Coordinates of C-alpha atoms and ligand atoms in Angstrom, one line a residue:
M1 CA 77.9 72.4 111.4
I2 CA 80.7 74.3 109.8
Q3 CA 83.5 74.9 112.2
S4 CA 86.3 77.4 111.7
N5 CA 90.0 76.6 111.5
E6 CA 90.7 77.1 115.2
N7 CA 94.2 78.3 114.5
Y8 CA 92.9 81.6 113.1
A9 CA 91.4 82.4 116.5
K10 CA 94.9 82.3 117.9
M11 CA 96.3 84.9 115.4
P12 CA 97.3 88.1 117.1
G13 CA 95.8 91.4 115.9
S14 CA 95.9 92.3 112.2
Y15 CA 98.7 92.1 109.7
L16 CA 101.5 94.6 110.6
F17 CA 101.0 96.8 107.6
A18 CA 97.2 97.0 108.0
T19 CA 97.8 98.2 111.6
V20 CA 100.3 100.8 110.4
A21 CA 97.9 101.9 107.6
A22 CA 95.1 102.4 110.1
K23 CA 97.3 104.6 112.3
V24 CA 98.4 106.6 109.3
R25 CA 94.8 107.0 108.2
A26 CA 93.7 108.3 111.6
H27 CA 96.7 110.7 111.6
R28 CA 95.9 112.0 108.1
E29 CA 92.3 112.7 109.1
S30 CA 93.2 114.7 112.1
N31 CA 96.3 116.5 110.5
P32 CA 95.3 117.3 106.9
A33 CA 97.8 120.2 106.6
L34 CA 101.1 118.3 106.4
P35 CA 101.0 115.6 103.8
V36 CA 102.3 112.2 105.1
I37 CA 105.5 110.8 103.6
S38 CA 105.8 107.1 103.9
L39 CA 109.1 105.3 104.1
G40 CA 107.1 102.5 105.8
I41 CA 105.7 99.6 103.6
G42 CA 108.3 98.4 101.1
D43 CA 106.4 99.2 97.9
V44 CA 108.3 100.4 94.8
T45 CA 107.7 103.8 93.3
S46 CA 109.5 103.7 89.9
P47 CA 107.2 102.8 87.0
L48 CA 107.8 99.7 84.9
V49 CA 110.7 100.1 82.6
P50 CA 110.2 100.6 78.8
A51 CA 111.4 97.0 77.9
V52 CA 108.7 95.6 80.2
T53 CA 105.9 97.8 79.0
S54 CA 106.8 97.0 75.3
A55 CA 106.8 93.3 76.0
L56 CA 103.4 93.7 77.7
H57 CA 101.9 95.6 74.8
A58 CA 103.2 93.0 72.3
A59 CA 101.8 90.1 74.4
V60 CA 98.4 91.8 74.6
E61 CA 98.4 92.1 70.8
E62 CA 99.2 88.4 70.5
M63 CA 96.3 87.6 72.8
G64 CA 94.0 89.5 70.5
Q65 CA 94.9 87.4 67.4
A66 CA 93.4 84.0 66.7
D67 CA 96.7 82.5 65.7
S68 CA 98.6 83.7 68.7
F69 CA 95.9 83.7 71.4
R70 CA 96.8 81.6 74.5
G71 CA 94.4 80.1 77.0
Y72 CA 95.5 78.2 80.1
G73 CA 99.2 78.1 80.3
P74 CA 101.4 75.5 81.9
E75 CA 100.9 75.6 85.7
Q76 CA 104.7 75.6 86.2
G77 CA 105.2 78.6 83.9
Y78 CA 106.1 79.0 80.3
A79 CA 109.4 77.4 79.3
F80 CA 110.6 80.7 77.7
L81 CA 110.7 82.4 81.1
R82 CA 112.0 79.4 83.1
E83 CA 114.8 79.0 80.5
A84 CA 115.7 82.7 80.7
I85 CA 115.8 82.5 84.6
A86 CA 117.9 79.4 84.5
R87 CA 120.4 81.0 82.1
H88 CA 120.6 84.5 83.4
D89 CA 120.1 84.2 87.1
Y90 CA 121.9 80.9 87.7
R91 CA 124.0 79.4 84.9
S92 CA 125.7 82.8 84.3
R93 CA 126.9 82.7 87.9
G94 CA 128.1 79.1 87.5
V95 CA 125.1 77.7 89.4
N96 CA 123.5 74.6 87.9
V97 CA 119.7 75.1 88.1
D98 CA 117.6 73.4 85.6
A99 CA 114.5 75.1 84.0
D100 CA 112.5 72.1 85.2
D101 CA 113.4 73.0 88.8
I102 CA 111.8 76.5 88.4
F103 CA 108.1 77.2 89.2
I104 CA 106.7 80.6 88.1
S105 CA 104.0 82.1 90.2
D106 CA 102.2 85.3 90.8
G107 CA 104.2 86.2 93.9
S108 CA 106.7 85.2 96.4
K109 CA 104.3 86.0 99.3
C110 CA 102.1 83.1 98.2
D111 CA 105.1 80.8 97.5
V112 CA 106.7 81.3 100.9
G113 CA 103.3 81.2 102.5
N114 CA 102.1 78.0 100.7
I115 CA 105.3 75.9 100.8
Q116 CA 104.6 74.9 104.4
E117 CA 101.6 72.8 103.2
L118 CA 104.2 70.2 102.1
F119 CA 105.5 69.8 105.6
S120 CA 104.1 67.6 108.4
L121 CA 102.3 69.5 111.1
S122 CA 104.8 67.9 113.5
C123 CA 107.7 69.8 111.9
R124 CA 109.5 72.3 114.1
V125 CA 110.0 75.6 112.4
A126 CA 112.8 78.1 112.9
V127 CA 112.6 81.8 111.9
T128 CA 115.0 84.6 112.3
D129 CA 113.8 87.3 114.7
P130 CA 112.9 89.9 113.4
V131 CA 111.3 88.3 110.4
Y132 CA 109.1 88.9 107.3
P133 CA 105.8 88.0 109.0
V134 CA 104.5 85.6 106.3
Y135 CA 106.6 82.7 107.3
V136 CA 105.4 82.9 110.9
D137 CA 101.7 83.5 110.1
S138 CA 101.4 80.9 107.4
N139 CA 102.8 78.2 109.8
A140 CA 100.6 79.5 112.7
M141 CA 97.4 79.3 110.5
A142 CA 98.3 75.7 109.7
G143 CA 98.7 74.9 113.4
R144 CA 102.4 74.4 113.4
A145 CA 103.3 77.3 115.7
G146 CA 101.6 76.4 118.9
D147 CA 100.0 79.2 120.9
W148 CA 100.5 83.0 120.9
I149 CA 101.8 83.7 124.5
D150 CA 103.3 87.0 125.6
G151 CA 104.2 88.1 122.0
R152 CA 105.7 84.8 120.9
W153 CA 104.6 81.5 119.4
S154 CA 105.1 78.6 121.8
R155 CA 106.2 76.1 119.2
L156 CA 108.4 78.3 116.9
T157 CA 112.1 78.5 117.3
Y158 CA 113.2 82.1 117.2
L159 CA 116.7 82.9 116.0
P160 CA 117.6 86.3 117.3
C161 CA 119.3 88.8 114.9
T162 CA 120.3 91.9 116.7
A163 CA 123.2 94.4 116.7
E164 CA 124.8 92.2 119.4
N165 CA 125.3 89.2 117.1
G166 CA 125.9 91.3 114.0
F167 CA 122.5 90.2 112.7
V168 CA 123.8 86.7 112.0
P169 CA 121.6 84.0 113.5
D170 CA 123.2 81.5 115.8
F171 CA 122.3 77.8 115.6
P172 CA 119.5 76.9 118.0
T173 CA 120.0 74.4 120.8
E174 CA 117.4 72.0 119.4
A175 CA 117.6 71.3 115.7
P176 CA 114.5 72.5 113.7
D177 CA 113.1 70.7 110.7
V178 CA 112.5 73.8 108.6
I179 CA 114.5 77.0 108.7
Y180 CA 113.4 80.2 107.0
L181 CA 116.2 82.5 105.9
C182 CA 115.7 85.7 104.1
Y183 CA 118.8 87.4 102.6
P184 CA 119.3 90.2 101.8
N185 CA 117.1 90.6 104.9
N186 CA 113.7 92.2 105.2
P187 CA 113.5 94.0 107.6
T188 CA 117.1 94.6 108.8
G189 CA 118.6 95.1 105.4
T190 CA 121.6 93.0 106.5
V191 CA 123.2 90.1 104.5
L192 CA 124.9 86.8 105.2
S193 CA 128.5 86.3 104.0
R194 CA 129.3 83.2 101.9
D195 CA 130.9 81.5 104.9
A196 CA 127.9 82.2 107.2
L197 CA 125.4 80.9 104.6
A198 CA 127.7 77.8 104.0
A199 CA 127.6 77.1 107.8
W200 CA 123.8 77.1 107.7
V201 CA 123.8 74.8 104.7
D202 CA 126.1 72.4 106.5
Y203 CA 123.9 72.6 109.6
A204 CA 120.8 71.7 107.5
R205 CA 122.6 68.8 105.9
A206 CA 123.8 67.5 109.3
H207 CA 120.3 67.7 110.8
R208 CA 118.3 66.7 107.6
A209 CA 116.5 70.1 107.8
L210 CA 115.2 72.1 104.9
I211 CA 116.1 75.8 104.3
V212 CA 113.4 77.9 102.7
Y213 CA 115.6 80.7 101.3
D214 CA 113.8 83.9 100.4
A215 CA 116.0 86.0 98.1
A216 CA 113.4 88.6 97.1
Y217 CA 116.1 91.3 97.3
E218 CA 118.9 89.5 95.5
A219 CA 119.1 92.2 92.8
Y220 CA 120.3 94.7 95.4
I221 CA 123.5 92.9 96.4
H222 CA 126.6 94.6 95.3
N223 CA 129.3 93.2 97.7
P224 CA 131.1 90.4 95.9
D225 CA 131.3 88.3 99.1
V226 CA 127.6 88.1 99.4
P227 CA 126.0 85.1 97.6
H228 CA 123.1 85.9 95.3
S229 CA 121.7 82.4 95.6
I230 CA 121.9 79.7 98.2
F231 CA 122.6 77.3 95.4
E232 CA 126.1 78.9 95.1
I233 CA 126.9 76.9 98.3
P234 CA 127.9 73.3 97.6
G235 CA 125.3 70.9 99.0
A236 CA 122.5 73.4 99.1
E237 CA 120.9 71.6 96.2
E238 CA 120.0 68.8 98.6
V239 CA 118.5 70.9 101.5
A240 CA 117.2 74.2 100.1
V241 CA 114.5 75.8 98.1
E242 CA 114.8 79.4 96.9
C243 CA 112.1 82.0 96.3
R244 CA 112.6 85.1 94.2
S245 CA 110.4 87.8 93.0
F246 CA 110.2 90.3 90.2
S247 CA 108.4 92.7 92.6
N248 CA 111.4 94.5 93.9
T249 CA 113.7 93.6 91.1
A250 CA 111.6 95.1 88.4
G251 CA 108.7 97.0 89.9
F252 CA 106.2 94.1 89.6
T253 CA 104.5 94.6 92.9
G254 CA 101.2 95.4 91.0
L255 CA 101.9 93.2 88.0
R256 CA 102.7 90.1 90.0
C257 CA 105.4 87.5 89.0
A258 CA 107.8 85.5 91.0
F259 CA 109.4 82.1 91.0
T260 CA 110.5 79.3 93.3
V261 CA 113.4 76.9 92.6
I262 CA 113.2 73.4 94.0
P263 CA 116.0 71.2 92.8
G264 CA 115.0 67.6 91.9
T265 CA 117.7 66.5 94.4
V266 CA 115.8 67.9 97.5
R267 CA 114.3 64.8 99.1
I268 CA 112.5 64.8 102.4
A269 CA 111.3 62.0 104.7
G270 CA 107.9 60.6 103.5
P271 CA 105.6 58.0 105.0
N272 CA 106.9 54.5 105.6
G273 CA 110.5 55.7 105.9
K274 CA 110.7 56.4 102.2
D275 CA 112.1 59.7 100.9
V276 CA 109.9 61.8 98.6
S277 CA 110.9 64.5 96.1
L278 CA 109.9 68.0 97.3
R279 CA 109.9 69.2 93.8
E280 CA 107.3 66.6 92.7
M281 CA 105.2 67.4 95.8
W282 CA 105.2 71.1 94.8
R283 CA 104.4 70.2 91.2
R284 CA 101.4 68.2 92.5
R285 CA 100.3 71.1 94.7
Q286 CA 100.6 73.7 92.1
S287 CA 98.9 71.7 89.4
T288 CA 96.0 71.1 91.7
K289 CA 95.6 74.6 93.2
Y290 CA 97.1 77.0 90.7
N291 CA 96.6 77.8 87.1
G292 CA 99.6 79.9 86.3
C293 CA 100.7 83.5 86.1
P294 CA 99.2 85.3 83.1
Y295 CA 101.0 84.9 79.7
I296 CA 101.4 88.7 79.2
V297 CA 103.0 89.0 82.7
Q298 CA 105.5 86.2 82.0
R299 CA 106.4 87.9 78.7
A300 CA 107.0 91.1 80.6
A301 CA 109.2 89.3 83.2
E302 CA 111.2 87.7 80.3
A303 CA 111.9 91.2 79.0
I304 CA 114.1 92.1 82.0
Y305 CA 116.7 89.5 80.8
T306 CA 117.2 91.3 77.5
P307 CA 120.3 93.7 77.4
E308 CA 118.0 96.8 77.3
G309 CA 115.7 95.4 80.0
A310 CA 118.6 94.5 82.3
A311 CA 120.2 97.9 81.9
Q312 CA 116.9 99.7 82.6
I313 CA 116.1 97.8 85.8
R314 CA 119.7 98.3 87.0
G315 CA 119.0 102.1 86.6
C316 CA 115.9 101.8 88.9
I317 CA 117.8 99.7 91.5
S318 CA 120.7 102.1 91.6
G319 CA 118.2 105.0 92.1
Y320 CA 116.7 103.2 95.1
M321 CA 120.2 102.5 96.4
D322 CA 121.0 106.2 96.1
N323 CA 118.0 106.8 98.4
A324 CA 119.4 104.1 100.8
A325 CA 122.8 105.8 101.0
R326 CA 121.0 109.2 101.7
I327 CA 118.9 107.6 104.5
R328 CA 122.0 106.0 106.0
E329 CA 123.8 109.3 105.9
G330 CA 120.8 111.3 107.2
V331 CA 120.0 109.1 110.2
S332 CA 123.7 108.7 111.1
R333 CA 124.1 112.5 111.1
L334 CA 121.3 112.6 113.7
G335 CA 123.4 110.4 115.9
L336 CA 121.2 107.3 115.3
E337 CA 122.8 103.9 114.8
C338 CA 121.7 102.1 111.6
W339 CA 122.4 98.9 109.6
G340 CA 121.5 97.7 106.1
G341 CA 121.0 99.9 103.1
V342 CA 124.2 98.7 101.4
D343 CA 123.1 95.4 99.8
A344 CA 119.4 95.9 100.5
P345 CA 116.8 98.6 100.1
Y346 CA 116.0 98.7 103.9
I347 CA 117.7 100.6 106.7
W348 CA 117.3 99.3 110.2
V349 CA 117.6 102.1 112.8
R350 CA 118.0 101.8 116.5
T351 CA 115.5 104.1 118.3
P352 CA 117.0 106.9 120.3
G353 CA 117.1 106.8 124.1
G354 CA 115.8 103.2 124.4
M355 CA 112.4 104.3 123.0
G356 CA 110.0 101.5 122.1
S357 CA 109.6 101.0 118.3
W358 CA 105.9 101.8 118.3
E359 CA 106.6 104.8 120.5
F360 CA 109.2 106.1 118.0
F361 CA 106.9 105.3 115.1
A362 CA 104.2 107.5 116.8
L363 CA 106.6 110.3 117.4
L364 CA 107.7 110.5 113.8
L365 CA 104.1 110.3 112.6
S366 CA 102.8 113.0 115.0
Q367 CA 105.7 115.4 114.8
A368 CA 106.8 115.0 111.2
S369 CA 103.9 113.2 109.4
L370 CA 106.6 110.6 108.5
V371 CA 105.9 106.9 108.4
C372 CA 108.4 104.2 109.2
T373 CA 107.7 100.6 110.2
P374 CA 108.0 99.6 113.9
G375 CA 110.6 96.9 114.3
E376 CA 108.5 95.1 117.0
G377 CA 106.0 94.3 114.3
F378 CA 108.6 91.9 112.8
G379 CA 109.2 90.0 116.0
P380 CA 110.3 90.4 119.6
C381 CA 113.9 91.2 118.7
G382 CA 112.7 94.1 116.5
A383 CA 111.8 96.0 119.7
G384 CA 114.0 99.1 119.9
Y385 CA 114.4 99.4 116.1
V386 CA 112.4 100.8 113.2
R387 CA 112.7 100.1 109.4
F388 CA 113.0 102.7 106.7
T389 CA 112.5 101.8 103.1
A390 CA 114.6 103.2 100.2
F391 CA 111.7 102.6 97.8
G392 CA 110.4 106.2 98.0
T393 CA 111.0 108.7 95.2
P394 CA 114.2 110.8 95.6
E395 CA 112.0 113.8 96.4
Q396 CA 110.1 111.9 99.1
T397 CA 113.3 110.6 100.6
A398 CA 114.9 114.1 100.6
Q399 CA 111.8 115.6 102.2
A400 CA 111.6 112.8 104.8
L401 CA 115.2 113.4 105.8
E402 CA 114.6 117.1 106.0
R403 CA 111.7 116.5 108.4
L404 CA 113.7 114.0 110.4
G405 CA 116.5 116.5 110.7
S406 CA 114.2 119.2 112.1
L407 CA 113.2 117.0 115.1
S408 CA 115.2 117.1 118.3
L409 CA 115.8 113.4 119.0
Ligands
PLP1 N1 109.6 88.0 100.5 C1 110.0 89.2 101.1 C2 111.1 89.1 102.1 C3 109.4 90.4 100.9 O1 109.8 91.5 101.5 C4 108.3 90.4 100.0 C5 107.6 91.7 99.7 O2 108.1 92.6 99.3 C6 107.9 89.2 99.4 C7 108.6 88.1 99.7 C8 106.7 89.2 98.5 O3 107.0 89.4 97.2 P1 105.8 89.3 96.2 O4 105.4 90.7 95.8 O5 106.4 88.6 95.0 O6 104.6 88.6 96.7

């Protein structure tokens, strides 16, 4: 008899954004007069830039001609894109990443969710709290997180990130085997300085742990003291993998393209006391379960590395960061404390008067038809905070701030 994976039965409720969407739907139905403005889910609003759409059109034409048609591509991604990434995202910053260490995919969500398949079920996993939920849920579904008890997983190590510690996680008392770090951070919008990241790399080296570094928002960094890649830190090439996405960098949330870097120098303990190459394990996994991101999409991603493409996406990013500055200013004017929004498109806001984060979410929705994301949905330490995204249009952002300003908080 077919039996289900029992770990799924332990999963709490539905995915955070599905819960938020259901509440927003119910509000819309009962309040059709005032249109909802969402600064909740972090989806981009700027259309694809012209360099990207031109590359897409050209690639579609190629696919329609017998002499340039392409069928299955390399599972790891086309060399033209891997070379462009290695050159522009890494070597231009003095970081030695080889194109052979880069794996193209159709999203970072799947990469950060799938990578745990390569780790033993006995591994202890540490996540920052609050956290992008995919790291937690993918480990829980695999059976590595223990049981869901009173809002926490019994076998996960939570690394609190709150205003009290400046959103910099402290080292846990017991060393984990896998550590998920996401910087610039979703949801808090905060960053790690070079020294703080170097301390985590040293920690991972000392404990033979692996850091899964999610740099999905790297393109939003502008402070020169904030590293763009974990591989800027000496020694990280032995203990880290890095995931990046074109979703937020270039508006690819609907088009789908991302990549993961696994240096050939990352080796983890294998059976019989022998080390194994994590890169070769991932290659084996991808070539078995994945057939590659579409050719036309990889050509579109390549276009952001041309001078025109790079300038165009910089324009979109600076538009979002203008929104972020306005949100920071607007919420501060209301007397609310906030963080992030300087090197990241998210603003993390402390709820007024010690209100719960779902309570504040409900207040904004009912009084202003305004959607934010309740911090508690990202982990226990998100209680008492909400997240605003800067990915709205300038008009939506201005309207949202106007509505916020009209509330007496
Ligand atoms: N990692 C983080 C931290 C994210 O916030 C997101 C989503 O925006 C992703 C990964 C997923 O990116 P993708 O659209 O490439 O799946």
